[in-house]
Tab-separated table of C-alpha atoms and ligand atoms in Angstrom:
chain	number	residue	atom	x	y	z
U	1	MET	CA	-7.482	31.981	-8.608
U	2	ARG	CA	-5.237	30.541	-5.862
U	3	LEU	CA	-5.055	26.900	-6.906
U	4	LEU	CA	-3.808	24.027	-4.761
U	5	VAL	CA	-2.860	21.091	-7.008
U	6	THR	CA	-2.443	17.803	-5.140
U	7	GLY	CA	-0.211	15.272	-6.922
U	8	GLY	CA	1.117	18.047	-9.174
U	9	ALA	CA	4.499	16.323	-9.569
U	10	GLY	CA	2.890	13.224	-11.137
U	11	PHE	CA	1.960	12.666	-14.778
U	12	ILE	CA	-1.408	14.386	-15.208
U	13	GLY	CA	-0.888	16.886	-12.378
U	14	ALA	CA	2.447	18.094	-13.785
U	15	ASN	CA	0.901	18.566	-17.232
U	16	PHE	CA	-1.947	20.488	-15.549
U	17	VAL	CA	0.562	22.750	-13.788
U	18	HIS	CA	2.474	23.397	-17.044
U	19	SER	CA	-0.705	24.315	-18.932
U	20	THR	CA	-2.007	26.474	-16.067
U	21	VAL	CA	1.229	28.472	-15.861
U	22	ARG	CA	1.188	28.865	-19.673
U	23	ASP	CA	-2.506	29.646	-20.216
U	24	HIS	CA	-3.550	31.228	-16.896
U	25	PRO	CA	-0.641	33.327	-15.652
U	26	GLU	CA	-3.125	35.148	-13.389
U	27	ASP	CA	-3.467	31.988	-11.241
U	28	VAL	CA	-1.278	31.401	-8.183
U	29	VAL	CA	-0.319	27.717	-8.143
U	30	THR	CA	0.787	25.658	-5.153
U	31	VAL	CA	1.579	21.974	-5.595
U	32	VAL	CA	1.485	19.491	-2.724
U	33	ASP	CA	3.064	16.154	-3.555
U	34	ALA	CA	4.606	13.382	-1.450
U	35	LEU	CA	7.151	12.783	-4.237
U	36	THR	CA	6.566	9.033	-4.124
U	37	TYR	CA	8.257	6.839	-6.763
U	38	ALA	CA	5.662	8.286	-9.197
U	39	GLY	CA	6.297	11.975	-8.514
U	40	SER	CA	9.286	13.993	-9.627
U	41	ARG	CA	10.572	17.554	-9.270
U	42	GLU	CA	12.000	17.111	-12.784
U	43	SER	CA	8.459	16.996	-14.167
U	44	LEU	CA	8.018	20.605	-13.013
U	45	ARG	CA	11.281	21.824	-14.531
U	46	GLY	CA	10.717	25.098	-16.373
U	47	VAL	CA	7.830	26.219	-14.140
U	48	GLU	CA	9.518	25.893	-10.739
U	49	ASP	CA	9.979	29.678	-10.431
U	50	SER	CA	6.287	30.301	-11.185
U	51	ILE	CA	4.819	27.942	-8.566
U	52	GLU	CA	5.369	26.759	-5.008
U	53	LEU	CA	6.079	23.041	-4.526
U	54	VAL	CA	5.427	21.660	-1.034
U	55	GLU	CA	6.694	18.139	-0.403
U	56	GLY	CA	4.151	16.459	1.852
U	57	ASP	CA	1.513	13.767	2.336
U	58	ILE	CA	-2.102	14.827	1.669
U	59	ALA	CA	-3.221	12.458	4.456
U	60	ASP	CA	-1.255	14.521	6.993
U	61	VAL	CA	-3.690	17.105	8.410
U	62	ASP	CA	-0.856	19.404	9.485
U	63	VAL	CA	0.326	19.532	5.862
U	64	ILE	CA	-2.976	19.763	4.013
U	65	ASP	CA	-4.978	22.033	6.331
U	66	PRO	CA	-2.967	25.279	5.994
U	67	LEU	CA	-2.498	24.731	2.246
U	68	VAL	CA	-6.242	24.340	1.689
U	69	ALA	CA	-6.956	27.332	3.945
U	70	ALA	CA	-4.787	29.493	1.675
U	71	ALA	CA	-6.473	28.358	-1.581
U	72	ASP	CA	-9.596	29.349	-3.542
U	73	ALA	CA	-9.827	25.900	-5.157
U	74	VAL	CA	-8.206	22.472	-4.862
U	75	VAL	CA	-7.638	20.230	-7.889
U	76	HIS	CA	-7.091	16.795	-6.392
U	77	PHE	CA	-4.928	14.509	-8.555
U	78	ALA	CA	-2.808	12.843	-5.823
U	79	ALA	CA	-3.263	9.074	-5.718
U	80	GLU	CA	-1.545	5.744	-6.072
U	81	THR	CA	-2.434	4.900	-9.666
U	82	HIS	CA	-0.935	1.688	-11.030
U	83	VAL	CA	-3.195	-1.395	-11.096
U	84	ASP	CA	-0.280	-3.877	-11.123
U	85	ASN	CA	1.204	-2.245	-8.008
U	86	ALA	CA	-2.189	-2.427	-6.298
U	87	LEU	CA	-2.288	-6.167	-6.994
U	88	ALA	CA	1.189	-6.575	-5.487
U	89	ASP	CA	0.466	-4.405	-2.391
U	90	PRO	CA	-2.875	-2.633	-1.906
U	91	ARG	CA	-1.952	-0.853	1.364
U	92	PRO	CA	-0.541	2.428	-0.083
U	93	PHE	CA	-3.702	2.713	-2.205
U	94	LEU	CA	-5.886	2.719	0.915
U	95	HIS	CA	-3.649	5.378	2.449
U	96	SER	CA	-3.347	7.866	-0.417
U	97	ASN	CA	-6.632	7.316	-2.218
U	98	VAL	CA	-9.034	6.837	0.704
U	99	THR	CA	-7.417	8.381	3.819
U	100	GLY	CA	-5.796	11.070	1.654
U	101	THR	CA	-9.079	12.070	0.015
U	102	PHE	CA	-10.775	12.051	3.439
U	103	ALA	CA	-8.160	14.524	4.721
U	104	VAL	CA	-8.631	16.764	1.655
U	105	LEU	CA	-12.422	16.681	2.113
U	106	GLU	CA	-12.236	17.599	5.793
U	107	ALA	CA	-9.920	20.506	4.975
U	108	VAL	CA	-12.173	21.903	2.199
U	109	ARG	CA	-15.156	21.494	4.542
U	110	ARG	CA	-13.436	23.406	7.360
U	111	HIS	CA	-12.351	26.247	5.101
U	112	GLY	CA	-15.247	26.418	2.599
U	113	VAL	CA	-12.936	25.842	-0.394
U	114	ARG	CA	-14.026	24.599	-3.850
U	115	LEU	CA	-12.796	21.056	-4.727
U	116	HIS	CA	-12.420	19.251	-8.020
U	117	HIS	CA	-11.763	15.549	-7.462
U	118	VAL	CA	-10.019	13.718	-10.331
U	119	SER	CA	-11.114	10.115	-10.764
U	120	THR	CA	-11.126	7.322	-13.300
U	121	ASP	CA	-13.493	5.329	-15.507
U	122	GLU	CA	-12.187	2.171	-13.790
U	123	VAL	CA	-14.674	2.744	-10.929
U	124	TYR	CA	-17.397	1.441	-13.284
U	125	GLY	CA	-15.701	-1.937	-13.773
U	126	ASP	CA	-15.483	-3.247	-17.316
U	127	LEU	CA	-17.698	-3.709	-20.384
U	128	GLU	CA	-18.163	-6.565	-22.845
U	129	LEU	CA	-15.465	-6.538	-25.497
U	130	ASP	CA	-17.643	-5.941	-28.529
U	131	GLY	CA	-20.806	-4.498	-26.979
U	132	PRO	CA	-22.301	-1.090	-27.852
U	133	THR	CA	-22.573	0.056	-24.207
U	134	ARG	CA	-20.422	2.893	-22.889
U	135	PHE	CA	-20.070	4.292	-19.353
U	136	THR	CA	-22.312	7.241	-18.455
U	137	GLU	CA	-22.774	9.247	-15.240
U	138	ALA	CA	-25.600	6.800	-14.372
U	139	THR	CA	-23.529	3.590	-14.680
U	140	PRO	CA	-23.385	1.783	-11.307
U	141	TYR	CA	-19.982	1.533	-9.630
U	142	ASN	CA	-18.472	-1.965	-9.940
U	143	PRO	CA	-14.694	-1.732	-9.402
U	144	SER	CA	-12.519	-4.798	-10.089
U	145	SER	CA	-9.057	-4.041	-8.684
U	146	PRO	CA	-7.718	-2.715	-5.369
U	147	TYR	CA	-6.814	0.473	-7.293
U	148	SER	CA	-10.281	1.041	-8.720
U	149	ALA	CA	-11.936	0.029	-5.432
U	150	THR	CA	-10.010	2.734	-3.572
U	151	LYS	CA	-10.799	5.331	-6.266
U	152	ALA	CA	-14.481	4.328	-6.037
U	153	ALA	CA	-14.309	4.712	-2.249
U	154	ALA	CA	-12.801	8.184	-2.660
U	155	ASP	CA	-15.572	9.190	-5.111
U	156	MET	CA	-18.203	7.960	-2.638
U	157	LEU	CA	-16.636	10.045	0.137
U	158	VAL	CA	-16.797	13.134	-2.098
U	159	ARG	CA	-20.475	12.462	-2.912
U	160	ALA	CA	-21.291	12.007	0.775
U	161	TRP	CA	-19.462	15.226	1.767
U	162	VAL	CA	-21.430	17.109	-0.903
U	163	ARG	CA	-24.751	15.748	0.362
U	164	SER	CA	-24.116	15.839	4.113
U	165	PHE	CA	-21.863	18.871	4.492
U	166	CYS	CA	-22.674	20.886	1.329
U	167	VAL	CA	-19.040	20.811	0.272
U	168	HIS	CA	-18.684	22.595	-3.101
U	169	ALA	CA	-17.181	19.729	-5.096
U	170	THR	CA	-17.233	18.257	-8.598
U	171	ILE	CA	-15.923	14.861	-9.737
U	172	SER	CA	-14.543	13.776	-13.109
U	173	ASN	CA	-14.014	10.188	-14.269
U	174	CYS	CA	-11.624	10.057	-17.202
U	175	SER	CA	-10.423	7.312	-19.530
U	176	ASN	CA	-6.791	6.244	-20.138
U	177	ASN	CA	-4.351	9.137	-20.573
U	178	PHE	CA	-1.097	9.303	-22.520
U	179	GLY	CA	1.488	12.009	-23.180
U	180	PRO	CA	4.693	13.449	-21.721
U	181	TYR	CA	5.835	12.751	-18.135
U	182	GLN	CA	3.869	9.485	-17.808
U	183	HIS	CA	5.667	6.971	-15.604
U	184	ILE	CA	7.310	4.198	-17.625
U	185	GLU	CA	5.440	1.524	-15.642
U	186	LYS	CA	2.314	2.416	-17.695
U	187	PHE	CA	1.474	0.695	-20.992
U	188	ILE	CA	2.412	3.243	-23.679
U	189	PRO	CA	5.641	4.646	-22.162
U	190	ARG	CA	6.709	1.148	-21.108
U	191	GLN	CA	6.561	-0.095	-24.684
U	192	ILE	CA	8.233	3.036	-26.120
U	193	THR	CA	11.116	2.845	-23.642
U	194	ASN	CA	11.417	-0.921	-24.091
U	195	ILE	CA	12.051	-0.336	-27.782
U	196	LEU	CA	14.395	2.592	-27.092
U	197	THR	CA	16.481	0.416	-24.724
U	198	GLY	CA	16.629	-2.660	-26.979
U	199	ARG	CA	13.995	-4.623	-25.038
U	200	ARG	CA	10.941	-6.245	-26.617
U	201	PRO	CA	7.497	-4.745	-25.857
U	202	LYS	CA	5.337	-6.813	-23.481
U	203	LEU	CA	1.664	-7.424	-24.157
U	204	TYR	CA	-0.563	-8.900	-21.422
U	205	GLY	CA	-2.562	-11.911	-22.638
U	206	THR	CA	-3.787	-11.695	-26.221
U	207	GLY	CA	-3.903	-7.874	-26.324
U	208	ALA	CA	-7.646	-7.898	-27.062
U	209	ASN	CA	-8.446	-5.682	-24.028
U	210	VAL	CA	-9.758	-2.264	-25.069
U	211	ARG	CA	-8.921	1.141	-23.562
U	212	ASP	CA	-10.371	4.553	-24.551
U	213	TRP	CA	-7.287	6.758	-24.990
U	214	ILE	CA	-7.180	10.530	-24.437
U	215	HIS	CA	-4.235	12.912	-24.629
U	216	VAL	CA	-3.384	14.322	-21.207
U	217	ASP	CA	-3.844	17.921	-22.467
U	218	ASP	CA	-7.440	17.116	-23.419
U	219	HIS	CA	-8.094	15.594	-19.981
U	220	ASN	CA	-6.693	18.734	-18.384
U	221	SER	CA	-8.671	21.149	-20.581
U	222	ALA	CA	-11.795	19.271	-19.460
U	223	VAL	CA	-10.747	19.554	-15.803
U	224	ARG	CA	-10.286	23.297	-16.279
U	225	ALA	CA	-13.736	23.612	-17.902
U	226	ILE	CA	-15.339	21.739	-14.981
U	227	LEU	CA	-13.429	23.834	-12.454
U	228	GLU	CA	-14.672	27.041	-14.070
U	229	ARG	CA	-18.170	26.083	-15.225
U	230	GLY	CA	-19.076	22.750	-13.576
U	231	GLU	CA	-22.114	22.502	-11.326
U	232	ALA	CA	-21.487	21.741	-7.647
U	233	GLY	CA	-22.170	18.122	-6.731
U	234	ARG	CA	-22.011	16.884	-10.334
U	235	THR	CA	-19.991	14.073	-11.890
U	236	TYR	CA	-18.612	14.554	-15.433
U	237	LEU	CA	-17.212	11.771	-17.635
U	238	ILE	CA	-14.195	12.719	-19.760
U	239	GLY	CA	-13.314	10.795	-22.922
U	240	ALA	CA	-12.297	11.386	-26.532
U	241	ASP	CA	-14.141	8.610	-28.434
U	242	ASN	CA	-10.932	6.689	-29.065
U	243	GLU	CA	-11.341	3.000	-28.211
U	244	GLN	CA	-8.338	0.878	-29.204
U	245	SER	CA	-7.274	-2.678	-28.393
U	246	ASN	CA	-3.912	-2.956	-26.642
U	247	LEU	CA	-2.633	-4.921	-29.646
U	248	ALA	CA	-3.658	-2.098	-32.018
U	249	VAL	CA	-1.905	0.534	-29.866
U	250	LEU	CA	1.227	-1.580	-29.671
U	251	GLN	CA	1.262	-2.146	-33.432
U	252	SER	CA	0.863	1.621	-34.020
U	253	LEU	CA	3.888	2.221	-31.789
U	254	LEU	CA	5.898	-0.486	-33.591
U	255	ALA	CA	5.055	1.117	-36.954
U	256	ILE	CA	5.953	4.632	-35.733
U	257	MET	CA	9.262	3.311	-34.373
U	258	GLY	CA	10.116	1.370	-37.562
U	259	ARG	CA	9.740	-2.154	-36.124
U	260	ASP	CA	7.980	-5.262	-37.433
U	261	PRO	CA	4.341	-5.670	-36.331
U	262	ASP	CA	5.149	-8.921	-34.474
U	263	ASP	CA	8.275	-7.653	-32.712
U	264	PHE	CA	6.884	-8.098	-29.166
U	265	ASP	CA	6.317	-10.751	-26.450
U	266	HIS	CA	3.037	-11.999	-25.014
U	267	VAL	CA	3.458	-12.155	-21.206
U	268	THR	CA	1.400	-13.349	-18.227
U	269	ASP	CA	-1.964	-11.590	-18.147
U	270	ARG	CA	-2.944	-9.225	-15.302
U	271	SER	CA	-5.103	-10.865	-12.628
U	272	GLY	CA	-8.742	-9.713	-12.951
U	273	HIS	CA	-7.798	-7.768	-16.126
U	274	ASP	CA	-10.678	-5.439	-17.101
U	275	LEU	CA	-11.803	-6.227	-20.670
U	276	ARG	CA	-12.988	-2.904	-22.024
U	277	TYR	CA	-13.477	0.698	-20.929
U	278	ALA	CA	-15.473	3.192	-23.023
U	279	ILE	CA	-16.729	6.647	-22.061
U	280	ASP	CA	-19.789	8.501	-23.330
U	281	PRO	CA	-18.603	12.120	-22.921
U	282	SER	CA	-21.761	13.765	-24.319
U	283	THR	CA	-22.795	15.529	-21.074
U	284	LEU	CA	-19.465	17.310	-20.864
U	285	ARG	CA	-19.607	18.283	-24.536
U	286	ASP	CA	-23.279	19.357	-24.502
U	287	GLU	CA	-23.352	21.189	-21.174
U	288	LEU	CA	-19.886	22.695	-20.906
U	289	GLY	CA	-19.035	22.946	-24.612
U	290	TRP	CA	-15.772	21.003	-24.130
U	291	THR	CA	-14.197	19.185	-27.081
U	292	PRO	CA	-10.870	17.353	-27.325
U	293	ALA	CA	-8.217	19.000	-29.516
U	294	ARG	CA	-5.803	16.060	-29.961
U	295	THR	CA	-8.040	13.868	-32.096
U	296	ASP	CA	-5.340	12.485	-34.451
U	297	PHE	CA	-4.260	9.533	-32.292
U	298	THR	CA	-1.384	8.430	-34.535
U	299	GLU	CA	0.059	11.932	-34.611
U	300	ALA	CA	-0.301	12.323	-30.825
U	301	LEU	CA	1.396	8.925	-30.329
U	302	ARG	CA	4.201	10.009	-32.675
U	303	GLU	CA	4.752	13.174	-30.578
U	304	THR	CA	4.740	11.077	-27.409
U	305	VAL	CA	7.374	8.720	-28.867
U	306	GLU	CA	9.426	11.801	-29.770
U	307	TRP	CA	9.126	13.175	-26.232
U	308	TYR	CA	10.501	9.937	-24.717
U	309	ARG	CA	13.210	9.757	-27.390
U	310	THR	CA	14.384	13.266	-26.482
U	311	HIS	CA	14.020	13.015	-22.671
U	312	PRO	CA	16.062	9.949	-21.632
U	313	ASP	CA	17.391	11.970	-18.665
U	314	TRP	CA	13.814	11.978	-17.268
U	315	TRP	CA	13.076	8.234	-17.612
U	316	ALA	CA	16.317	6.235	-18.101
U	317	PRO	CA	17.269	6.224	-14.372
U	318	LEU	CA	13.965	4.399	-13.644
U	319	LYS	CA	14.080	1.819	-16.427
U	320	ASP	CA	16.110	-1.075	-14.995
U	321	ALA	CA	14.268	-1.105	-11.657
U	322	THR	CA	10.853	-0.882	-13.343
U	323	GLU	CA	11.598	-3.798	-15.676
U	324	SER	CA	13.103	-5.842	-12.853
U	325	SER	CA	9.826	-5.592	-10.833
U	326	TYR	CA	7.873	-6.608	-13.925
U	327	SER	CA	10.102	-9.574	-14.661
U	328	LYS	CA	9.720	-10.833	-11.053
U	329	ARG	CA	5.935	-10.931	-11.727
U	330	GLY	CA	6.412	-12.750	-15.057
U	331	GLN	CA	5.385	-9.623	-16.957
E	401	NAD	P1	0.780	9.426	-11.111
E	401	NAD	O1	0.959	8.141	-10.392
E	401	NAD	O2	1.636	9.726	-12.295
E	401	NAD	O3	0.957	10.645	-10.090
E	401	NAD	C1	0.388	10.632	-8.804
E	401	NAD	C2	1.075	11.724	-7.981
E	401	NAD	O4	0.472	11.724	-6.679
E	401	NAD	C3	2.572	11.489	-7.781
E	401	NAD	O5	3.286	12.677	-8.016
E	401	NAD	C4	2.683	11.065	-6.317
E	401	NAD	O6	3.922	11.439	-5.713
E	401	NAD	C5	1.497	11.798	-5.710
E	401	NAD	N1	0.995	11.174	-4.465
E	401	NAD	C6	0.648	9.868	-4.278
E	401	NAD	N2	0.249	9.690	-2.993
E	401	NAD	C7	0.343	10.910	-2.368
E	401	NAD	C8	0.066	11.369	-1.063
E	401	NAD	N3	-0.372	10.540	-0.103
E	401	NAD	N4	0.262	12.674	-0.788
E	401	NAD	C9	0.720	13.536	-1.749
E	401	NAD	N5	1.008	13.149	-3.008
E	401	NAD	C10	0.819	11.847	-3.312
E	401	NAD	O7	-0.763	9.490	-11.500
E	401	NAD	P2	-1.515	10.143	-12.741
E	401	NAD	O8	-1.568	9.166	-13.840
E	401	NAD	O9	-0.978	11.503	-12.968
E	401	NAD	O10	-2.998	10.251	-12.146
E	401	NAD	C11	-3.434	11.434	-11.484
E	401	NAD	C12	-4.886	11.254	-11.082
E	401	NAD	O11	-5.682	11.026	-12.253
E	401	NAD	C13	-5.155	10.071	-10.161
E	401	NAD	O12	-6.108	10.453	-9.207
E	401	NAD	C14	-5.705	8.984	-11.095
E	401	NAD	O13	-6.548	8.108	-10.408
E	401	NAD	C15	-6.443	9.837	-12.092
E	401	NAD	N6	-6.602	9.240	-13.435
E	401	NAD	C16	-5.510	8.797	-14.129
E	401	NAD	C17	-5.670	8.301	-15.415
E	401	NAD	C18	-4.491	7.804	-16.235
E	401	NAD	O14	-4.693	7.269	-17.325
E	401	NAD	N7	-3.253	7.991	-15.786
E	401	NAD	C19	-6.948	8.236	-15.986
E	401	NAD	C20	-8.039	8.690	-15.238
E	401	NAD	C21	-7.851	9.203	-13.976
E	402	TDX	O1	3.272	-3.846	-20.082
E	402	TDX	C1	2.043	-3.767	-20.165
E	402	TDX	N1	1.382	-4.535	-21.089
E	402	TDX	C2	0.040	-4.506	-21.253
E	402	TDX	O2	-0.505	-5.209	-22.109
E	402	TDX	C3	1.260	-2.895	-19.334
E	402	TDX	C4	1.951	-2.041	-18.300
E	402	TDX	C5	-0.098	-2.852	-19.514
E	402	TDX	N2	-0.698	-3.644	-20.441
E	402	TDX	C6	-2.159	-3.530	-20.652
E	402	TDX	C7	-3.014	-3.541	-19.407
E	402	TDX	C8	-4.178	-2.635	-19.793
E	402	TDX	O3	-5.168	-3.386	-20.499
E	402	TDX	O4	-2.364	-2.245	-21.247
E	402	TDX	C9	-3.567	-1.623	-20.762
E	402	TDX	C10	-3.216	-0.306	-20.110
E	402	TDX	O5	-2.493	-0.599	-18.924
E	402	TDX	P1	-2.068	0.551	-17.880
E	402	TDX	O6	-1.235	1.569	-18.570
E	402	TDX	O7	-1.509	-0.119	-16.673
E	402	TDX	O8	-3.460	1.260	-17.603
E	402	TDX	P2	-4.859	0.761	-16.971
E	402	TDX	O9	-4.701	-0.425	-16.123
E	402	TDX	O10	-5.849	0.700	-18.094
E	402	TDX	O11	-5.183	2.021	-16.005
E	402	TDX	C11	-4.886	3.363	-16.442
E	402	TDX	O12	-6.042	4.048	-16.845
E	402	TDX	C12	-6.937	4.460	-15.858
E	402	TDX	C13	-4.154	4.164	-15.365
E	402	TDX	O13	-2.998	3.469	-14.954
E	402	TDX	C14	-5.053	4.450	-14.213
E	402	TDX	O14	-4.391	5.257	-13.242
E	402	TDX	C15	-6.253	5.186	-14.708
E	402	TDX	O15	-7.168	5.362	-13.676
């Protein structure tokens, strides 16, 4: 398969490229990535000779059109992804997530190329903290933040292009990912690198908010299963049955890193902070036979801590600037 991976120099995309090169050497992989603050050539170190990396903006038709024309399938990860950044300045989210997805859709329509669009559970809004309900494919969209609103808009464009233009596309909405190469602005790597640099971890509000954590390799194995066996026009929810409060995740990290359970600061809460996300992944499991492999959360967190401990060259140059933006926002 000739695969075009948009956003392949970001967290999930780079992990997808690494696993594709390792597990599917028959595939020809091209990455298109604008190399924003969130993308890095370093994340593709070790596979650079096995792939082509094109630096470019997916919203630029002159960039995306010939790349799509030369592919059998597009896996579309590229997006602006951090909720706190969207609250500070929504404009880049409109550009990459909405205009960018529009440009990708027009290119796959022109050239008859298969598309898998990678989205998030945040499009569904949030759930009650202690309720039994989980998100399913039938849950109505109800996004809360500028980030999730632009991802919801992108999903709607994909659905409309499937219906109106018979574009061969699938969508996946996944829960919170963790693992190597995640930007240190995000919750888990921020806390790990705070501890590694002598800073105190920062918890928004009380830490009662719940996220449904999945290892990035499990997200990507699900994406691969959908790409190979998913039904055109369908939406698949990806999750690993692993709901945890932010406080519980932080205290696991503190224990793994040999710190006291109360060795952190409560900081200003996020505006509009979604309470709880939870995915019902049964369709994906029942229909495509997918199951997550990294089900020992503590062990997977321990490996993630070890990855950050042994890769300071990848994240340390970003740390001061990232923390300085947070401290300006009281976080
Ligand atoms: P990331 O921010 O780490 O990486 C995004 C990548 O996209 C970066 O390399 C960036 O340079 C690139 N990019 C941004 N705008 C671009 C543009 N206009 N043109 C070309 N490249 C551009 O994000 P991530 O966490 O790897 O997320 C990847 C995808 O998965 C996103 O679509 C996100 O919404 C989705 N998702 C993420 C999570 C999560 O927990 N991180 C969960 C569910 C879904
Ligand atoms: O320092 C922090 N302290 C804190 O308590 C940070 C950065 C976050 N938090 C909280 C906010 C959230 O409840 O931790 C939780 C996770 O925060 P993020 O890592 O920013 O993730 P979230 O907002 O849940 O969104 C993530 O999952 C869905 C990704 O960033 C999205 O791209 C994805 O779509």
